mmCIF file of C-alpha atoms in Angstrom:
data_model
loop_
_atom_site.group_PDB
_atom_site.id
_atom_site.type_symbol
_atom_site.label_atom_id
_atom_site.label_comp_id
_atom_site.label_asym_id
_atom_site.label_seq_id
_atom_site.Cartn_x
_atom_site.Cartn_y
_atom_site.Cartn_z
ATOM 1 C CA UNK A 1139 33.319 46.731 252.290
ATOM 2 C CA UNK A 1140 34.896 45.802 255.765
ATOM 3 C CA UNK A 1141 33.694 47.636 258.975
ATOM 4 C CA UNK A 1142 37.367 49.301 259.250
ATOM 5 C CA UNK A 1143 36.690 51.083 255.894
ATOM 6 C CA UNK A 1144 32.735 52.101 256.212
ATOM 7 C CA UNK A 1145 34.244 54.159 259.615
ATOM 8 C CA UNK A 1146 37.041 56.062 257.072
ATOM 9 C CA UNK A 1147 34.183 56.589 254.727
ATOM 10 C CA UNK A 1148 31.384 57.847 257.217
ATOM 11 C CA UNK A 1149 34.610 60.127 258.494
ATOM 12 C CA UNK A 1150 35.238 61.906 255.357
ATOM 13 C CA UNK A 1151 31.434 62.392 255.288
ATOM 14 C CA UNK A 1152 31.566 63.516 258.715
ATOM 15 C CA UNK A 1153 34.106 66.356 257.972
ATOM 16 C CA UNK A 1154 31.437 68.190 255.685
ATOM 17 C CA UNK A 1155 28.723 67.504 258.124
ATOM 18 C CA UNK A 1156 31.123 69.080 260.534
ATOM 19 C CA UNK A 1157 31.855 72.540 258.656
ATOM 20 C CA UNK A 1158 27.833 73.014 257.962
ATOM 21 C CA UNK A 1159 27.664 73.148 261.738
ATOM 22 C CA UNK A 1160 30.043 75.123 262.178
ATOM 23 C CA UNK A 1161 28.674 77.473 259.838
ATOM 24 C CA UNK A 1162 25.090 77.180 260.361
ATOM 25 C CA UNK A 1163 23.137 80.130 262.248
ATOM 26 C CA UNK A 1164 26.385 81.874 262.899
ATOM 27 C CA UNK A 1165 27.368 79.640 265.087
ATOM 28 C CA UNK A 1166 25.113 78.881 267.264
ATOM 29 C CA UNK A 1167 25.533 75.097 266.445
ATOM 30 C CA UNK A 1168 29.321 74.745 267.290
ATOM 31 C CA UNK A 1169 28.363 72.459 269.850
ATOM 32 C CA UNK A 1170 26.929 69.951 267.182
ATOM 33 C CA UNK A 1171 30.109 69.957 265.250
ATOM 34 C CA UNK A 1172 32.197 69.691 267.950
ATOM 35 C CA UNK A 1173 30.458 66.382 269.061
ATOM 36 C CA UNK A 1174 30.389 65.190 264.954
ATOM 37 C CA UNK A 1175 34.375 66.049 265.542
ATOM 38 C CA UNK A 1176 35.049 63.304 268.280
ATOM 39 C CA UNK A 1177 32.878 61.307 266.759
ATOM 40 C CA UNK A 1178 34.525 61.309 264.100
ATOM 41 C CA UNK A 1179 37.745 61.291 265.435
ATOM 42 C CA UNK A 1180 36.725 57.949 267.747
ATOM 43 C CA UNK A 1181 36.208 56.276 264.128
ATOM 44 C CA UNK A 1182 40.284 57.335 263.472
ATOM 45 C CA UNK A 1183 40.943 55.452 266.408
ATOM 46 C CA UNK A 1184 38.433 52.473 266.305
ATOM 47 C CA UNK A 1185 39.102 51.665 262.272
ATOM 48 C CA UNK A 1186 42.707 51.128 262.758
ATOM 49 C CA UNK A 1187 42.460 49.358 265.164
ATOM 50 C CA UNK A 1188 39.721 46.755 264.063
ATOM 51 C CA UNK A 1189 41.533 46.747 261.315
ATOM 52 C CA UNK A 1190 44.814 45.340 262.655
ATOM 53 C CA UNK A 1191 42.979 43.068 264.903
ATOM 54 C CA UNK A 1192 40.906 40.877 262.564
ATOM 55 C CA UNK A 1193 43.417 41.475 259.380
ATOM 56 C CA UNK A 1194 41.129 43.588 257.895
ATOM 57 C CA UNK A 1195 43.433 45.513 255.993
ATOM 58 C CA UNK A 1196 42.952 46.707 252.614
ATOM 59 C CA UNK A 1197 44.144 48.829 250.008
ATOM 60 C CA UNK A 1198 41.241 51.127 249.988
ATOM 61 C CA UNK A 1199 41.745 51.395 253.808
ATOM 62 C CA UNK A 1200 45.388 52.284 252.995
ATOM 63 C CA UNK A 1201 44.625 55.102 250.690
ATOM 64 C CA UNK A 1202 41.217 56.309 252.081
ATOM 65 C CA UNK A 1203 42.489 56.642 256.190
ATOM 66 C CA UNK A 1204 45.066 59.070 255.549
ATOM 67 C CA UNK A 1205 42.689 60.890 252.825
ATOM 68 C CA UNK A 1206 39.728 60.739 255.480
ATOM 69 C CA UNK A 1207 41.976 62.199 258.396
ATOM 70 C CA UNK A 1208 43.216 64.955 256.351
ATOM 71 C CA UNK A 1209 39.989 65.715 255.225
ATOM 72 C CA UNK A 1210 38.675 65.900 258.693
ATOM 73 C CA UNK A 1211 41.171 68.202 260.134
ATOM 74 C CA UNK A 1212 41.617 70.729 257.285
ATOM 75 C CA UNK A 1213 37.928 71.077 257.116
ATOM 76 C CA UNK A 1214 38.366 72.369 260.487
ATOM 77 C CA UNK A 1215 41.510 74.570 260.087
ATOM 78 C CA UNK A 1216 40.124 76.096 256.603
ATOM 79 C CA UNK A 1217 36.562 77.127 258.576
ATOM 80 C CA UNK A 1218 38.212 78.390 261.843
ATOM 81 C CA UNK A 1219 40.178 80.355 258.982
ATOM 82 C CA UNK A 1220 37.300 81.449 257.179
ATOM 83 C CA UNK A 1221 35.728 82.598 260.388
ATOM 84 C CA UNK A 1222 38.764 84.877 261.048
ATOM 85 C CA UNK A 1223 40.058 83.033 263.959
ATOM 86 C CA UNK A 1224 43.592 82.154 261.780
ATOM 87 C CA UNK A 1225 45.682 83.320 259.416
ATOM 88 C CA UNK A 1226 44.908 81.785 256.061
ATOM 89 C CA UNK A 1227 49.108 81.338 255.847
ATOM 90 C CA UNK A 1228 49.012 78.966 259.175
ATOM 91 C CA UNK A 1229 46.926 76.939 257.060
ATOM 92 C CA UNK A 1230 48.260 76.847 254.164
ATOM 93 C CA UNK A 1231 51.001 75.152 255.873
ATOM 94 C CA UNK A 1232 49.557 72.548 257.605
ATOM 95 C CA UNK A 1233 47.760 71.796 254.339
ATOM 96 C CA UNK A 1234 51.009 71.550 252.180
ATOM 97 C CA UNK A 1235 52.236 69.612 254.735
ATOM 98 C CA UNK A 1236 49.715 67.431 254.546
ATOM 99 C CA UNK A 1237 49.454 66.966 251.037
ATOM 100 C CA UNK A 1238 52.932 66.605 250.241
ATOM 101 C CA UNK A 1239 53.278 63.463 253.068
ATOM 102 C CA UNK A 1240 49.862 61.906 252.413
ATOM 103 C CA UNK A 1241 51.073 62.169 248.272
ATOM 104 C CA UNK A 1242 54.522 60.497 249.641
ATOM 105 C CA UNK A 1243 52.686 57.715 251.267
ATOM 106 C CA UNK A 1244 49.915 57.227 248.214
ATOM 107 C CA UNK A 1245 53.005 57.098 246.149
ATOM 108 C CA UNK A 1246 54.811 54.575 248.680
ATOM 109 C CA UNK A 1247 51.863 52.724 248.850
ATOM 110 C CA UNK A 1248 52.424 48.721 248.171
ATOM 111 C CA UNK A 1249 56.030 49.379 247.680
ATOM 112 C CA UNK A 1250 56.480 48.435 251.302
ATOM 113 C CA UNK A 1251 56.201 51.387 253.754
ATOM 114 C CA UNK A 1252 52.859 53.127 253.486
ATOM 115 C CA UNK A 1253 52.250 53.320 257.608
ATOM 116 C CA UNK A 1254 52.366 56.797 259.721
ATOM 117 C CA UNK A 1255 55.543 57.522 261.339
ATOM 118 C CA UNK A 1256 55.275 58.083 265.279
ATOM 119 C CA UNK A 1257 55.607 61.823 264.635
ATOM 120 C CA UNK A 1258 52.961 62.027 262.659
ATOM 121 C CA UNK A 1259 50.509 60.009 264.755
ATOM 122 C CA UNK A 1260 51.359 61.879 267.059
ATOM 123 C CA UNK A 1261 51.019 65.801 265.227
ATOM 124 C CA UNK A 1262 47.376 63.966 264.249
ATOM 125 C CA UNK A 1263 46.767 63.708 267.806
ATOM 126 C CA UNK A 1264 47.856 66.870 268.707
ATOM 127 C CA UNK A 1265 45.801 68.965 266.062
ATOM 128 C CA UNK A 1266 42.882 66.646 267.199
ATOM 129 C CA UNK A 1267 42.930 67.961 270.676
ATOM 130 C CA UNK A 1268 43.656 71.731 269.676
ATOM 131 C CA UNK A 1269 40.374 71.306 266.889
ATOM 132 C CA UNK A 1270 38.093 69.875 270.009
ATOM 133 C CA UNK A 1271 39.303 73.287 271.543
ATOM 134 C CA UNK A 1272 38.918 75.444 269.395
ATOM 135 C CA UNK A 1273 35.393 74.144 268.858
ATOM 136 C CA UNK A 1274 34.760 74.317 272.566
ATOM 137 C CA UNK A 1275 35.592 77.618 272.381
ATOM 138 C CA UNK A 1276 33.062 78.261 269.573
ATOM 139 C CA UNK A 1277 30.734 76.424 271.360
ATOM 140 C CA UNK A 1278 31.132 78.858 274.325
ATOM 141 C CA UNK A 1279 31.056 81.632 272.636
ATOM 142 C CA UNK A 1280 28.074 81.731 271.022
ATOM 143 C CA UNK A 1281 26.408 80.049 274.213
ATOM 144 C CA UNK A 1282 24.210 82.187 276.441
ATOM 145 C CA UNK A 1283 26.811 81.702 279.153
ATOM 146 C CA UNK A 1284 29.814 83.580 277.224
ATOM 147 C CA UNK A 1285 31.195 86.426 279.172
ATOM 148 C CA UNK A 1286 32.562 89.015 276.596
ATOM 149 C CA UNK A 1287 35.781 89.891 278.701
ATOM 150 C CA UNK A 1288 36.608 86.209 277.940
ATOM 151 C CA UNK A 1289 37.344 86.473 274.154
ATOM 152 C CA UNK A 1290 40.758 88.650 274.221
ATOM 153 C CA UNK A 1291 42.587 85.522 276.023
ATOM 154 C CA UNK A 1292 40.196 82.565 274.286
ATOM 155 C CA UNK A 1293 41.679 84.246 270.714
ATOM 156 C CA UNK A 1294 45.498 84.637 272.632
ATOM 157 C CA UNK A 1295 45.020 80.923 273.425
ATOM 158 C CA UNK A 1296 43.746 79.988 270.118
ATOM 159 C CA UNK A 1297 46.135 81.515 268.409
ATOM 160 C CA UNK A 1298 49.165 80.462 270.030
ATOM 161 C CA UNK A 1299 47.810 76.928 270.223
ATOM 162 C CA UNK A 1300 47.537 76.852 266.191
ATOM 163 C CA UNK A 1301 51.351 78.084 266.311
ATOM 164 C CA UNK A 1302 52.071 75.034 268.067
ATOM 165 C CA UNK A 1303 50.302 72.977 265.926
ATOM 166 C CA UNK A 1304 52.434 74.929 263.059
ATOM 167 C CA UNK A 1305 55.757 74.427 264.712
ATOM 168 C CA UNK A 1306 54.341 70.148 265.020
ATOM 169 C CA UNK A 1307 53.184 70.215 261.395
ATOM 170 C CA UNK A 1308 56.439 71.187 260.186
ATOM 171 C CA UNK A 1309 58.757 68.908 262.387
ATOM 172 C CA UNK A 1310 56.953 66.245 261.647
ATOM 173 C CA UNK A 1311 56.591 66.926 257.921
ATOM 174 C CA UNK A 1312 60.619 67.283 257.532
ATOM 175 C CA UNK A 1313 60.875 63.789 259.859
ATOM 176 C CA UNK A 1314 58.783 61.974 257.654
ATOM 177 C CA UNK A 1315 59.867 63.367 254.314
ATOM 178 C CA UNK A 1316 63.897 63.177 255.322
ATOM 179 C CA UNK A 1317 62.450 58.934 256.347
ATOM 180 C CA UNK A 1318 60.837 58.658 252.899
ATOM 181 C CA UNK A 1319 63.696 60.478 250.985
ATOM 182 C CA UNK A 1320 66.643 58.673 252.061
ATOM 183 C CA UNK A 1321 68.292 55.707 250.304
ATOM 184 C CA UNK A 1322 67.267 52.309 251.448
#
């Protein structure tokens, strides 16, 4: 096993790590998840691109990134759901979405085309930033520093940040799918 694909491992592991924080003490221990999310976030960006640089490339990279990615950031959206900050429907589709493109590129994979189209780098990036947010916010909130007048405009802003990363999720989803679907 390469050093490309022990990062995509330890970042699926990561994700669970992640939600136990999140989780543990009510809480109170945001702070450690939201450091075990940019870490594990760094090893998104530091596998591919070892990866490319010393040919390092390998099908169980191929299937596992993508896997370990979505892993990551639905842990997050399914416990900021479960702790009442979304609607369980926002999820849902940003999970489809995810599902349906990552089974699109499993099943494209070694036929030719299994890399992520610029959109959906880019959607990755985005929901990256709104999850180190969100977690911020967590973070903040149960910190001895949180001013209670705070949390009617830090739930406004979470909010309508995940309905951006909804509106992303979907434009990206129909660019990649109307990519994979056409003739060629």
């Amino acid at each position: 096993m390469n050093l490309p694909n022990i990062l995509t491992v330890f970042r699926f592991l990561l994700s669970f790590v992640m939600v136990f924080f999140i989780f543990k003490d009510e809480g109170r221990w945001a702070w450690i998840a939201l450091l075990i999310f940019i870490v594990a976030s760094l090893t998104d960006l530091a596998d591919g691109k070892i990866a490319r640089k010393y040919n390092l490339i390998t099908v169980f990279g191929a299937l596992m990134d993508p896997i370990a990615d979505k892993t990551l950031t639905l842990c997050a959206f399914i416990s900021f759901w479960k702790l009442d900050l979304l609607p369980g429907l926002w999820v849902a589709v940003v999970a489809a979405r995810d599902i349906t493109v990552t089974g699109f590129r499993l099943f494209h994979l070694g036929k030719g085309d299994p890399s992520s189209s610029a959109s959906g780098k880019g959607k990755t990036v985005f929901q990256m930033v709104y999850i180190i947010g969100v977690l911020g916010f967590l973070s903040a909130y149960n910190s001895r520093f949180w001013v209670p007048e705070w949390e009617g405009g830090a739930l406004m802003a979470v909010r309508g940040g995940m309905i951006v990363v909804v509106l992303i999720v979907l434009w990206s989803g129909i660019e990649v799918l109307r990519g994979r679907l056409k003739p060629r």
